[in-house]
Amino acid sequence: MTWTVAPEPYDSPVAAALWRAYYTEVSDRWYLLHEGRRTDPDELEREIAKEPGADLAPPGGQLLVARYGGEPAGTAGVRLLDGTTAELKRVFLREPMRGKGGAALLVRAAEDAALTLGARRMILDTRGDLVEARALYARLGYEETAPHNDDTYAEHWFTKHLT
C-alpha cells in the first residue's frame, strides 16, 4: 500500500467526511477529558457547520487529502495569513491509518503548499491533550512559541521557518 497526497476541494464529500471524523474525535476527546462525556450531537452539528473550511481554498489556502491504498485517510490544510505566514490546520489521520508515515507526509505536503502560496513561515496551535500532534510537530522541526492567537482551545503554539 502506498500514500498519495493531493489537493481536494474543501466542500467535497471526501473532505466533509474527513472534517466530520476529525472534529468528532477532537471534540469527544476534549469532553471526555474535561467532563466525562462525549460531544452533544446537536452541538457537534452546529460546530461542524460553523467551520466549513472555505479559508482552506485557493487562492489563499489549500486543503490536502492523503489516501492510503487509494482510500481517503486524512487531511491537512493551510491558509495564508499574510504575505509570508501560513497557518497549518486540520491535520488528521483516521485511527487505522496512524503509525504508517502519513502524518509527516501530510505536514510536509502542507509546507510545500504554503511555500507555493508565498509563505516563508508556518504557524499552528494545538491542545495539551493532543500529545501525539505536539510530538509530531516537534519531530518535524516546529518550535513552541508564545501564543499567536486567543483561540479558546489553543494551549500550545508552534512555528517553523520554511525553506
Phi, psi and omega in degrees: 000143181233158176266143167227150175227131182212154175300149181217136175301135183300336184255016177288160177301323179296312180298318180297318179294319179290323177298317179297316179297316179300305185297319179300314182296310184289327178291312178300320180299317180296311182295322177297320180291316188264334184229359177069026181215165174275170180294136174299130183304321179293319177297318179303313180297318179297315184290321177298316180293329183290337183238070185291337178099014181301335178288353178258022179249151175301150012268353184257007181200178179202132171256133179244142175240130174266139175237141178242116185061030179087349182265135178303127186237335183184178183220162165207143179229156173228148172223135180283126179267325175206192185296341184230357184237130174241156178246133177274130184225157169052040175284119187203139169231137174303144186307316181295343182267354183288149179085011182245012177090001184289326183295313179297320178298317178297314181296318179295322176294323177294321176298318177298319178296320179297318177299319179298327178283352179105359181287149174239358180215140177244135174238162177199163171228157178206176182260161178295325182283349179270063186297328179295319179295315180299320178295319178300310183298318178298317180298330182267010174094010176280141179248137178289139184228179172293159179303140175245001176208178179240032178305135183305321186261355181287131178232343179221137181235140183228158174216155176210134174278131184264143177228000000 
